[in-house]
Short mmCIF file of C-alpha atoms in Angstrom, two decimals:
data_model
loop_
_atom_site.label_atom_id
_atom_site.label_comp_id
_atom_site.label_asym_id
_atom_site.label_seq_id
_atom_site.Cartn_x
_atom_site.Cartn_y
_atom_site.Cartn_z
CA MET A 30 162.98 135.49 44.79
CA PRO A 31 161.56 138.54 42.96
CA GLN A 32 159.25 140.71 45.05
CA ASP A 33 156.10 140.02 42.95
CA GLN A 34 156.63 136.23 43.24
CA GLN A 35 157.05 136.60 46.98
CA VAL A 36 153.71 138.48 47.20
CA PHE A 37 151.95 135.68 45.28
CA ALA A 38 153.55 133.09 47.52
CA ASN A 39 152.39 134.98 50.61
CA GLN A 40 148.88 135.23 49.15
CA ASP A 41 148.84 131.49 48.47
CA GLN A 42 149.92 130.81 52.02
CA CYS A 43 147.24 133.19 53.30
CA PHE A 44 144.47 131.50 51.24
CA PHE A 45 145.68 128.09 52.36
CA PHE A 46 145.64 129.27 55.99
CA LEU A 47 142.10 130.71 55.70
CA ALA A 48 140.82 127.57 53.99
CA SER A 49 142.37 125.42 56.71
CA LEU A 50 140.86 127.68 59.37
CA ARG A 51 137.40 127.39 57.78
CA VAL A 52 137.64 123.59 57.63
CA TRP A 53 138.80 123.52 61.25
CA ALA A 54 135.94 125.83 62.35
CA CYS A 55 133.30 123.74 60.55
CA SER A 56 134.78 120.58 62.00
CA SER A 57 134.79 122.09 65.50
CA VAL A 58 131.15 123.22 65.25
CA SER A 59 130.15 119.80 63.96
CA LYS A 60 131.99 118.13 66.83
CA MET A 61 130.34 120.50 69.32
CA ILE A 62 126.84 119.74 67.97
CA ASN A 63 127.57 116.01 68.15
CA LEU A 64 128.85 116.48 71.69
CA PHE A 65 125.60 118.21 72.71
CA LYS A 66 123.60 115.41 71.10
CA ILE A 67 125.63 112.76 72.96
CA LYS A 68 125.23 114.68 76.23
CA GLY A 69 121.47 114.94 75.64
CA GLN A 70 121.22 111.23 74.86
CA LYS A 71 123.25 110.37 77.97
CA LYS A 72 121.00 112.60 80.09
CA GLU A 73 117.89 110.85 78.71
CA GLU A 74 119.49 107.44 79.27
CA ALA A 75 120.41 108.40 82.85
CA ALA A 76 116.87 109.65 83.48
CA SER A 77 115.46 106.44 82.01
CA ALA A 78 117.82 104.30 84.13
CA ALA A 79 116.75 106.25 87.23
CA GLY A 80 113.12 105.52 86.39
CA LYS A 81 112.37 109.13 85.46
CA ALA A 82 110.52 110.07 82.31
CA PRO A 83 112.61 112.28 80.00
CA VAL A 84 111.56 115.92 79.97
CA LYS A 85 109.25 116.44 77.01
CA LYS A 86 108.94 119.55 74.92
CA GLN A 87 105.98 121.79 75.68
CA SER A 88 103.32 121.97 72.98
CA ALA A 89 102.22 125.30 71.50
CA GLY A 90 99.00 124.96 73.52
CA GLU A 91 100.95 124.53 76.78
CA LEU A 92 103.13 127.55 76.03
CA ARG A 93 100.08 129.70 75.25
CA LEU A 94 98.26 128.47 78.37
CA HIS A 95 101.32 129.21 80.52
CA LYS A 96 101.25 132.78 79.17
CA ASP A 97 97.49 133.10 79.80
CA ILE A 98 97.79 131.90 83.40
CA SER A 99 100.77 134.14 84.14
CA GLU A 100 98.72 137.13 82.90
CA LEU A 101 95.47 136.25 84.73
CA ASN A 102 93.61 139.19 86.19
CA LEU A 103 91.07 137.42 88.39
CA PRO A 104 88.01 139.18 89.82
CA LYS A 105 87.97 139.36 93.63
CA THR A 106 85.25 136.68 93.63
CA THR A 107 87.47 134.16 91.88
CA SER A 108 90.47 131.95 92.67
CA ILE A 109 92.40 129.23 90.82
CA SER A 110 93.84 125.93 92.02
CA PHE A 111 95.88 123.10 90.48
CA PRO A 112 94.72 119.78 92.01
CA ASN A 113 97.45 117.82 90.16
CA GLY A 114 100.19 120.31 91.04
CA LYS A 115 101.59 123.15 88.94
CA ASP A 116 103.37 120.70 86.63
CA ASP A 117 99.94 119.98 85.12
CA LEU A 118 98.74 123.35 83.86
CA MET A 119 96.33 121.75 81.39
CA ASN A 120 93.93 120.72 84.18
CA PHE A 121 92.89 123.19 86.84
CA GLU A 122 89.93 124.47 88.83
CA ILE A 123 88.32 127.87 89.09
CA ILE A 124 86.41 128.69 92.29
CA ILE A 125 83.76 131.43 92.10
CA ARG A 126 82.13 132.99 95.18
CA PRO A 127 79.58 135.55 93.91
CA ASP A 128 79.21 138.66 96.06
CA GLU A 129 75.98 139.88 94.46
CA GLY A 130 72.83 138.60 92.78
CA TYR A 131 70.84 135.40 93.29
CA TYR A 132 73.93 133.28 94.01
CA MET A 133 75.62 135.57 96.55
CA GLY A 134 77.34 133.59 99.30
CA GLY A 135 77.65 130.36 97.31
CA THR A 136 80.85 128.57 96.29
CA PHE A 137 80.98 127.07 92.80
CA ILE A 138 83.87 125.01 91.42
CA PHE A 139 84.57 124.63 87.70
CA THR A 140 87.04 122.19 86.15
CA PHE A 141 89.05 123.26 83.10
CA GLN A 142 90.59 120.73 80.70
CA VAL A 143 92.75 122.33 78.05
CA SER A 144 93.81 120.39 74.95
CA PRO A 145 97.26 120.70 73.28
CA SER A 146 95.53 122.40 70.32
CA TYR A 147 94.49 125.37 72.52
CA PRO A 148 93.79 128.20 71.60
CA HIS A 149 92.42 126.80 68.33
CA GLU A 150 89.76 125.03 70.35
CA PRO A 151 88.21 126.22 73.64
CA PRO A 152 88.88 124.63 77.02
CA LYS A 153 86.39 122.01 78.23
CA VAL A 154 84.64 123.48 81.27
CA LYS A 155 82.32 121.69 83.69
CA CYS A 156 80.72 122.75 86.96
CA LYS A 157 81.65 120.32 89.77
CA THR A 158 79.11 121.93 92.10
CA LYS A 159 75.52 120.85 91.55
CA VAL A 160 73.66 124.11 91.06
CA TYR A 161 70.12 125.25 90.27
CA HIS A 162 70.83 127.48 87.28
CA PRO A 163 69.20 128.00 83.86
CA ASN A 164 72.56 127.90 82.04
CA ILE A 165 74.15 124.95 83.90
CA ASP A 166 72.49 121.53 83.80
CA LEU A 167 72.47 118.96 86.59
CA GLU A 168 75.46 117.13 85.03
CA GLY A 169 77.58 120.28 85.18
CA ASN A 170 77.51 121.19 81.50
CA VAL A 171 77.81 124.93 80.97
CA CYS A 172 75.99 126.98 78.36
CA LEU A 173 78.37 129.81 77.52
CA ASN A 174 78.57 130.99 73.92
CA ILE A 175 82.35 131.61 74.00
CA LEU A 176 82.86 127.94 74.88
CA ARG A 177 81.00 126.96 71.71
CA GLU A 178 80.32 128.77 68.44
CA ASP A 179 81.73 132.15 69.50
CA TRP A 180 85.16 130.87 70.53
CA LYS A 181 88.11 132.49 68.72
CA PRO A 182 91.86 131.89 69.22
CA VAL A 183 92.29 135.53 70.33
CA LEU A 184 90.16 134.76 73.41
CA ASN A 185 91.82 133.38 76.53
CA ILE A 186 91.23 131.80 79.94
CA ASN A 187 90.58 135.20 81.50
CA THR A 188 87.70 135.77 79.04
CA VAL A 189 86.12 132.44 80.01
CA ILE A 190 86.43 133.21 83.73
CA TYR A 191 84.69 136.56 83.29
CA GLY A 192 81.96 134.81 81.29
CA LEU A 193 81.41 132.32 84.13
CA ASN A 194 81.18 135.13 86.67
CA LEU A 195 78.59 136.82 84.46
CA LEU A 196 76.42 133.69 84.55
CA PHE A 197 75.99 134.17 88.31
CA THR A 198 75.22 137.88 88.20
CA GLN A 199 73.08 137.71 85.03
CA PRO A 200 71.59 134.22 84.52
CA ASN A 201 70.01 133.99 81.07
CA ASP A 202 66.60 132.37 80.55
CA GLU A 203 66.80 132.66 76.73
CA ASP A 204 69.57 130.09 76.13
CA PRO A 205 68.97 127.45 78.82
CA LEU A 206 70.33 124.02 79.64
CA ASN A 207 68.06 123.64 82.67
CA HIS A 208 64.74 124.52 81.02
CA GLU A 209 62.73 124.23 84.23
CA ALA A 210 64.91 126.79 86.01
CA ALA A 211 64.75 129.06 82.95
CA VAL A 212 60.94 129.05 82.92
CA VAL A 213 60.80 129.90 86.64
CA LEU A 214 63.35 132.71 86.20
CA ARG A 215 61.35 134.17 83.33
CA ASP A 216 57.86 133.82 84.83
CA ASN A 217 58.42 134.11 88.56
CA PRO A 218 61.77 135.67 89.60
CA LYS A 219 60.83 135.59 93.33
CA MET A 220 60.22 131.84 93.21
CA PHE A 221 63.48 131.44 91.28
CA GLU A 222 65.33 133.29 94.05
CA ALA A 223 63.71 131.06 96.71
CA ASN A 224 64.68 127.93 94.72
CA VAL A 225 68.29 129.09 94.41
CA LYS A 226 68.52 129.74 98.17
CA ARG A 227 66.99 126.33 98.96
CA ALA A 228 69.43 124.58 96.62
CA MET A 229 72.46 126.46 97.98
CA ALA A 230 71.48 125.68 101.59
CA GLY A 231 71.29 121.97 100.74
CA GLY A 232 67.82 120.72 99.89
CA TYR A 233 65.34 119.66 97.25
CA VAL A 234 64.04 121.74 94.37
CA GLY A 235 61.32 119.62 92.82
CA GLN A 236 62.67 116.05 92.55
CA ASN A 237 66.33 117.09 92.59
CA TYR A 238 68.53 117.26 95.67
CA PHE A 239 71.31 119.84 95.81
CA PRO A 240 74.22 119.50 98.29
CA ARG A 241 74.97 122.58 100.38
CA CYS A 242 77.32 125.05 98.67
CA ALA A 243 76.83 128.17 100.79
#
């Protein structure tokens, strides 16, 4: 065979080899993907047969919350707990023990419920501890601007916790939920202080009874 024909024959063989290799590679990748899918399905079936719920993907809100909690920089007056265990990050409690101001010596527990759409909407925060406070009503609703109109997705759980701490060191009579307490704070701070101490020790302020929290 002439040399130039031999070169063309070798080239044809080479192209055929490369084409075959490409088909084989694509086929192998496809088989591997299918194998992973089958393995995943079998794992889910096994979990279902064992009575276990299959592991679900975390939502964007859960991933962001996980990041926020891992980066928490809590004040010394504050701690966090997970009543449902650490598998349920979307529901937790913040415990605040103020070391200054009217509420010094008290223990106040707040529940946080975080939706999957976090941080595009703020966490729902309620005070479990019945407290005499101008910015927290007797049902535990909290008046904090960053939990309402001033919330932005760039804010985080740490921001909310610092805001709650600020409510105890600087209660605000201008944006109240408990209007009675706000009026007393504004007009007679000494009486307000006496009312707070009575409520924290466990007693009545007006018609309302407050369980001991100090």
